[in-house]
CSV table of C-alpha atoms in Angstrom, one decimal:
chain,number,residue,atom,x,y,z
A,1,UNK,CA,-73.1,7.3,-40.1
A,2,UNK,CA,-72.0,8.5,-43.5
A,3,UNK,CA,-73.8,9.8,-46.4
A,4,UNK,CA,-75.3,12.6,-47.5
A,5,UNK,CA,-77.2,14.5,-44.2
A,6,UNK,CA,-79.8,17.2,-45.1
A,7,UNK,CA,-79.9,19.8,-42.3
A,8,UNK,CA,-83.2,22.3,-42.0
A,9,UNK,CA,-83.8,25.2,-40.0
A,10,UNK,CA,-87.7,25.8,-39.8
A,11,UNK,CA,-88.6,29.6,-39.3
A,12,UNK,CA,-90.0,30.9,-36.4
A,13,UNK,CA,-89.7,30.2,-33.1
A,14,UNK,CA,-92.6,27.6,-33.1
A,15,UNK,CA,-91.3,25.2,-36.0
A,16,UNK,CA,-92.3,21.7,-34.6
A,17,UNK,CA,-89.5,19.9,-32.9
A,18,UNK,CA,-87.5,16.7,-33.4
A,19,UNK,CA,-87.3,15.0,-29.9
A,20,UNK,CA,-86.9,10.9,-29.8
A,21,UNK,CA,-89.7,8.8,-29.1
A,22,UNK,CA,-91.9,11.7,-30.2
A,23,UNK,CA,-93.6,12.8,-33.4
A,24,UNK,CA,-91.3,14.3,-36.1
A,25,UNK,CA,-92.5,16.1,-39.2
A,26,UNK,CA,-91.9,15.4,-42.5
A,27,UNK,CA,-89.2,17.9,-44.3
A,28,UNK,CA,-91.3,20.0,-46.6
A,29,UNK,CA,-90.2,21.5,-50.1
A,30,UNK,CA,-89.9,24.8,-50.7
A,31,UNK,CA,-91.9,25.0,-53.7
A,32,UNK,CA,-89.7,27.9,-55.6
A,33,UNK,CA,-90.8,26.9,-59.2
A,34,UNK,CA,-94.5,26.6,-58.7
A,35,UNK,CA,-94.4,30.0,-56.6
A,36,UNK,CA,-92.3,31.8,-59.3
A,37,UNK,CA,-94.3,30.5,-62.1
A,38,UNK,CA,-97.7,31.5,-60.5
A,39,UNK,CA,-96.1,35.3,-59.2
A,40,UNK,CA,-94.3,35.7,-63.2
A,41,UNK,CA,-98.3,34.8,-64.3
A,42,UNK,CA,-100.0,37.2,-61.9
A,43,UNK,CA,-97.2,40.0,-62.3
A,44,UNK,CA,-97.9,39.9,-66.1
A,45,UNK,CA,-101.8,39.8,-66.0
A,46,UNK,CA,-102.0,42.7,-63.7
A,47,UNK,CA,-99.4,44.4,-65.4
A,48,UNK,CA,-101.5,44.4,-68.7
A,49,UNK,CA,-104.4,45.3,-67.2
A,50,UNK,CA,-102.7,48.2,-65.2
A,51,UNK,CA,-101.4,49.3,-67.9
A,52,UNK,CA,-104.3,49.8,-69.9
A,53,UNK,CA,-106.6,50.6,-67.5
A,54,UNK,CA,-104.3,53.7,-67.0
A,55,UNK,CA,-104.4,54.5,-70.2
A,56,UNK,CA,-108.1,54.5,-70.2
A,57,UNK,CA,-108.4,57.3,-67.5
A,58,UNK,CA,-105.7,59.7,-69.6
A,59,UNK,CA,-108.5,59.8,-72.5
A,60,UNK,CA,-106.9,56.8,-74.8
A,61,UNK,CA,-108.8,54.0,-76.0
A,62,UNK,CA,-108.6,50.7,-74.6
A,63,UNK,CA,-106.3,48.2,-76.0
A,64,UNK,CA,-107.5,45.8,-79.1
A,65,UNK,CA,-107.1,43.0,-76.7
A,66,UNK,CA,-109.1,43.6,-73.9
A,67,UNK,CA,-112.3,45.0,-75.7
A,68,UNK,CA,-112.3,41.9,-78.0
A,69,UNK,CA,-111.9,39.9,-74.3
A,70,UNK,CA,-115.2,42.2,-73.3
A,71,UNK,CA,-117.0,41.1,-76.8
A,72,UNK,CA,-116.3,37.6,-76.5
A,73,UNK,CA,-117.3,37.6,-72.3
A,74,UNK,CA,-120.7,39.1,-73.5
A,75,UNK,CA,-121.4,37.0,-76.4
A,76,UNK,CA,-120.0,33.4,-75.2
A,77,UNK,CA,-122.6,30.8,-74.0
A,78,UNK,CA,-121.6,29.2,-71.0
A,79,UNK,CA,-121.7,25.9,-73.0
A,80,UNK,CA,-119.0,27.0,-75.5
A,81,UNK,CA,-116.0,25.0,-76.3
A,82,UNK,CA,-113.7,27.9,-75.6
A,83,UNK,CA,-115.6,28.6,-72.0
A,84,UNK,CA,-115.8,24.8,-71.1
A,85,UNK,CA,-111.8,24.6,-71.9
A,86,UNK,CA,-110.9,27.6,-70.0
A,87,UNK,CA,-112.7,26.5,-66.7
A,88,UNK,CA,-111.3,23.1,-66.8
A,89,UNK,CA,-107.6,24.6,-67.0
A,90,UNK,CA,-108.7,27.2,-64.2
A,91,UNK,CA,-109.6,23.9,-62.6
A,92,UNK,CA,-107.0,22.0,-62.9
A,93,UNK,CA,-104.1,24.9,-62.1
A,94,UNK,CA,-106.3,25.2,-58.9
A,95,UNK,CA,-106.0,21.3,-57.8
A,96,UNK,CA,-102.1,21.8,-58.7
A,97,UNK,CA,-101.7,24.7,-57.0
A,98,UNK,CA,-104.4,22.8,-53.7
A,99,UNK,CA,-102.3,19.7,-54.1
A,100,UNK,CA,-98.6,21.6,-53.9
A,101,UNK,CA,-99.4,23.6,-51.0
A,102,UNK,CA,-100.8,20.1,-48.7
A,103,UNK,CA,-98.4,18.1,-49.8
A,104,UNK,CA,-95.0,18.0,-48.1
A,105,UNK,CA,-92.8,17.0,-50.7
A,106,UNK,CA,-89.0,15.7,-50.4
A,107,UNK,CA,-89.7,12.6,-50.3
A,108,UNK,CA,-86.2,11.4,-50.4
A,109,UNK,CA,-85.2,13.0,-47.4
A,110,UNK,CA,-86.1,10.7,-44.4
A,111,UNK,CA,-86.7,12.4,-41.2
A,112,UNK,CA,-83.9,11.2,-38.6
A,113,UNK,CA,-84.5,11.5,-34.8
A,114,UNK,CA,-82.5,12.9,-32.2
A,115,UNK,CA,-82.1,13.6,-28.2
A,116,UNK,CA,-83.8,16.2,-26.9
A,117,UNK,CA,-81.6,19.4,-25.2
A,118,UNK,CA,-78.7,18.8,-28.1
A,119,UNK,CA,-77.9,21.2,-30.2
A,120,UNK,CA,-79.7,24.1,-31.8
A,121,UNK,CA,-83.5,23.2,-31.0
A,122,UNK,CA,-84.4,24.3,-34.6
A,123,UNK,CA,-82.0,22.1,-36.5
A,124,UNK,CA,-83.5,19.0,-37.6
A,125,UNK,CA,-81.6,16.1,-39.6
A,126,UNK,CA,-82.3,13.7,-42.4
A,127,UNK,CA,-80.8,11.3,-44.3
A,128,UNK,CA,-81.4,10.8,-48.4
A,129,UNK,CA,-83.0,7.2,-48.9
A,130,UNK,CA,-80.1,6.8,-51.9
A,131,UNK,CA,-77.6,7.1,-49.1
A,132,UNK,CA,-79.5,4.7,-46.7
A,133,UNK,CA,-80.1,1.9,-49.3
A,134,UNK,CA,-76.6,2.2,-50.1
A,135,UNK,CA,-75.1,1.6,-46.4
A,136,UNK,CA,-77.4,-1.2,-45.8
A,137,UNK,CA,-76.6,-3.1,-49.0
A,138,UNK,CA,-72.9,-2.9,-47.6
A,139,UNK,CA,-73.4,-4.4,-44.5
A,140,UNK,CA,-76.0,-7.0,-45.8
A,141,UNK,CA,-73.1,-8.3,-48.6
A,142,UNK,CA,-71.3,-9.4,-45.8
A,143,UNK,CA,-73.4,-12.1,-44.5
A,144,UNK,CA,-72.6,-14.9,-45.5
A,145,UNK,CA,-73.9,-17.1,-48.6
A,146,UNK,CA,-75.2,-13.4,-50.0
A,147,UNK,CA,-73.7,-13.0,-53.7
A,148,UNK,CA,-76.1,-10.1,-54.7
A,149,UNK,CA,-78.7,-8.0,-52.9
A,150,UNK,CA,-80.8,-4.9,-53.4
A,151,UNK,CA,-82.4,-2.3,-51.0
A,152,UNK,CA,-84.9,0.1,-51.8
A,153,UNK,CA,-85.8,2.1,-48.7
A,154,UNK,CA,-88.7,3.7,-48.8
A,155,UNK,CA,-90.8,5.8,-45.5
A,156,UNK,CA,-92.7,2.6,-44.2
A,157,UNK,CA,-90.8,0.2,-45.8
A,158,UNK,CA,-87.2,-1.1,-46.5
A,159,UNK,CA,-87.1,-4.2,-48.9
A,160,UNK,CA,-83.9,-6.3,-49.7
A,161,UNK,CA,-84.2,-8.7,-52.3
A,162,UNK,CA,-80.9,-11.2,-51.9
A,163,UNK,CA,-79.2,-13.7,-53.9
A,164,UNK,CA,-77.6,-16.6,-52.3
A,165,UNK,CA,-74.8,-19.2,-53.8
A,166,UNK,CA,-74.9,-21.4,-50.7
A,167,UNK,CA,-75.8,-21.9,-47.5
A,168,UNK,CA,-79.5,-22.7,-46.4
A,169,UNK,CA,-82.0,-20.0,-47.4
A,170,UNK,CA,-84.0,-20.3,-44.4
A,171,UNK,CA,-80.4,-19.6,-42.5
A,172,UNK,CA,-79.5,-16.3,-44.8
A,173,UNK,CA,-82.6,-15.0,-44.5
A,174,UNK,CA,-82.4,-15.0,-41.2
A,175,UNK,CA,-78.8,-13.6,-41.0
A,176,UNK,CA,-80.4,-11.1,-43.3
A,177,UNK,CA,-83.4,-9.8,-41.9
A,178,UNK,CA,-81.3,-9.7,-38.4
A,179,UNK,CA,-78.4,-7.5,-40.4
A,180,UNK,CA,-81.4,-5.5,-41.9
A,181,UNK,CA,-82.4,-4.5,-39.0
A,182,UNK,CA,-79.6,-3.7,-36.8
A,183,UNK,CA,-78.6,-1.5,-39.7
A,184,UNK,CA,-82.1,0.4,-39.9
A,185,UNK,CA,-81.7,0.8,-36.3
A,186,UNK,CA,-78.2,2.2,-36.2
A,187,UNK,CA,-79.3,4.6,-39.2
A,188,UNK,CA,-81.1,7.0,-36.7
A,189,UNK,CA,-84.8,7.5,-38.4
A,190,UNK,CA,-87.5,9.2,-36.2
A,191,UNK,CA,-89.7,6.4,-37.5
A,192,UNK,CA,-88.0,3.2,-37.9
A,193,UNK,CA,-89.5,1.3,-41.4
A,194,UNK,CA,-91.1,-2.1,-41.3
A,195,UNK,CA,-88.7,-4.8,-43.2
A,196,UNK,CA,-89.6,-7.1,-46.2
A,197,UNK,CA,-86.8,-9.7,-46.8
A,198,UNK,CA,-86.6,-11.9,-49.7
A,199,UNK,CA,-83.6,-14.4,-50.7
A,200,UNK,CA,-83.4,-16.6,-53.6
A,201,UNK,CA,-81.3,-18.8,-55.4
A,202,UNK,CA,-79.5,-17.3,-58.6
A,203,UNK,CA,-81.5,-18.3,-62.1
A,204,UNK,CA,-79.4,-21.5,-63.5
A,205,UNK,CA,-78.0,-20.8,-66.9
C-alpha cells in the first residue's frame, strides 16, 4: 500500500510486540520540547542557586535576588495574591507535565499489524491517517453514481460523507460502505475502525 509508512524501533529488548490478532500499542511521542524546556528550566534554577550558594561559603554576600526571595518567603501570607498565583502555575506545569508523560501522543500515526516471525521483532509499522483517508477516497470515487466524497479516518472510526448525481442512494451507499470496507481491510491496521457512511444528493442551485 502506498503512503507515507512510519517505522519505530522501541528500546530494549522487552518493547511490547506487534503480532496479528493480538494487542498492539499505540506509537508514543517522544516528547523532546517539553523535556528540553523543563531540563533548560531546571539547569538554570540550579545553576543560580549553585552559583551563589558558592559564593556564600568563599565569604561573599549572597546575591540581591535571593535574600529579597528569603524576605518575601518570610513575610508572605499564604493568602497573598503573589503566593495564590505561583501555586496555581506550580499546579498547572505539574498537570502538563502528569498529562504529557500518560498520554501517548501521535495521534496521526495508526498502528498497523503484522505476522508474527517476519522481520526484525522490534520494528513496528504505521500508517499517517492523511495518507489513509487519501487512498480510500480514491477507491471510493470509483463507485459508481459518486461525484464527490470525503474521508476522515480517525482510531475508532472512518467516516465518508459522499455525493451522488445518479443512481439510487440506497444502492451507492451500499456500493460504498462495501468499497469502504474492503479498503480499511486491505490497509493493514492492528485494529480495524468501525465505518459511518453517509450519501447525499448534491444541494440544487
Amino acid at each position: 500500500m502506498s503512503g507515507p509508512v512510519s517505522l519505530e524501533k522501541p528500546a530494549g529488548e522487552g518493547a511490547p510486540r506487534a503480532v496479528e490478532g493480538g494487542p498492539v500499542p499505540r506509537f508514543r511521542s517522544a516528547r523532546r520540547l517539553p523535556a528540553a524546556l523543563l531540563a533548560a528550566v531546571v539547569l538554570a534554577a540550579a545553576g543560580f542557586f549553585l552559583y551563589d550558594v558558592t559564593a556564600v561559603r568563599a565569604g561573599r554576600p549572597a546575591m540581591a535576588w535571593r535574600r529579597r526571595l528569603a524576605q518575601e518567603l518570610a513575610t508572605r501570607h499564604l493568602g497573598d495574591g503573589l503566593v495564590i498565583a505561583g501555586a496555581v502555575a506550580a499546579v498547572l506545569a505539574g498537570c502538563w507535565l502528569i498529562v504529557l508523560a500518560v498520554t501517548p501522543g501521535l495521534r496521526g500515526v495508526l498502528p498497523m499489524r503484522r505476522a508474527d516471525g517476519t522481520g526484525d521483532d522490534g520494528v513496528r509499522a504505521g500508517l499517517e491517517r492523511g495518507a489513509a483517508a487519501l487512498v480510500l477516497r480514491d477507491r471510493l470515487m470509483e463507485v459508481p453514481g459518486v461525484q464527490a466524497v470525503r474521508v476522515d479516518v480517525g482510531r475508532r472510526v472512518v467516516r465518508a460523507r459522499a455525493r451522488s448525481h445518479f443512481r439510487d442512494l440506497d444502492e451507492v451507499r451500499t456500493d460504498v460502505n462495501t468499497v469502504l470496507a474492503e479498503g480499511v481491510r486491505e490497509l493493514g491496521l492492528a485494529r480495524e475502525p468501525s465505518l459511518s457512511v453517509h450519501v447525499r444528493r448534491p444541494a440544487k442551485r
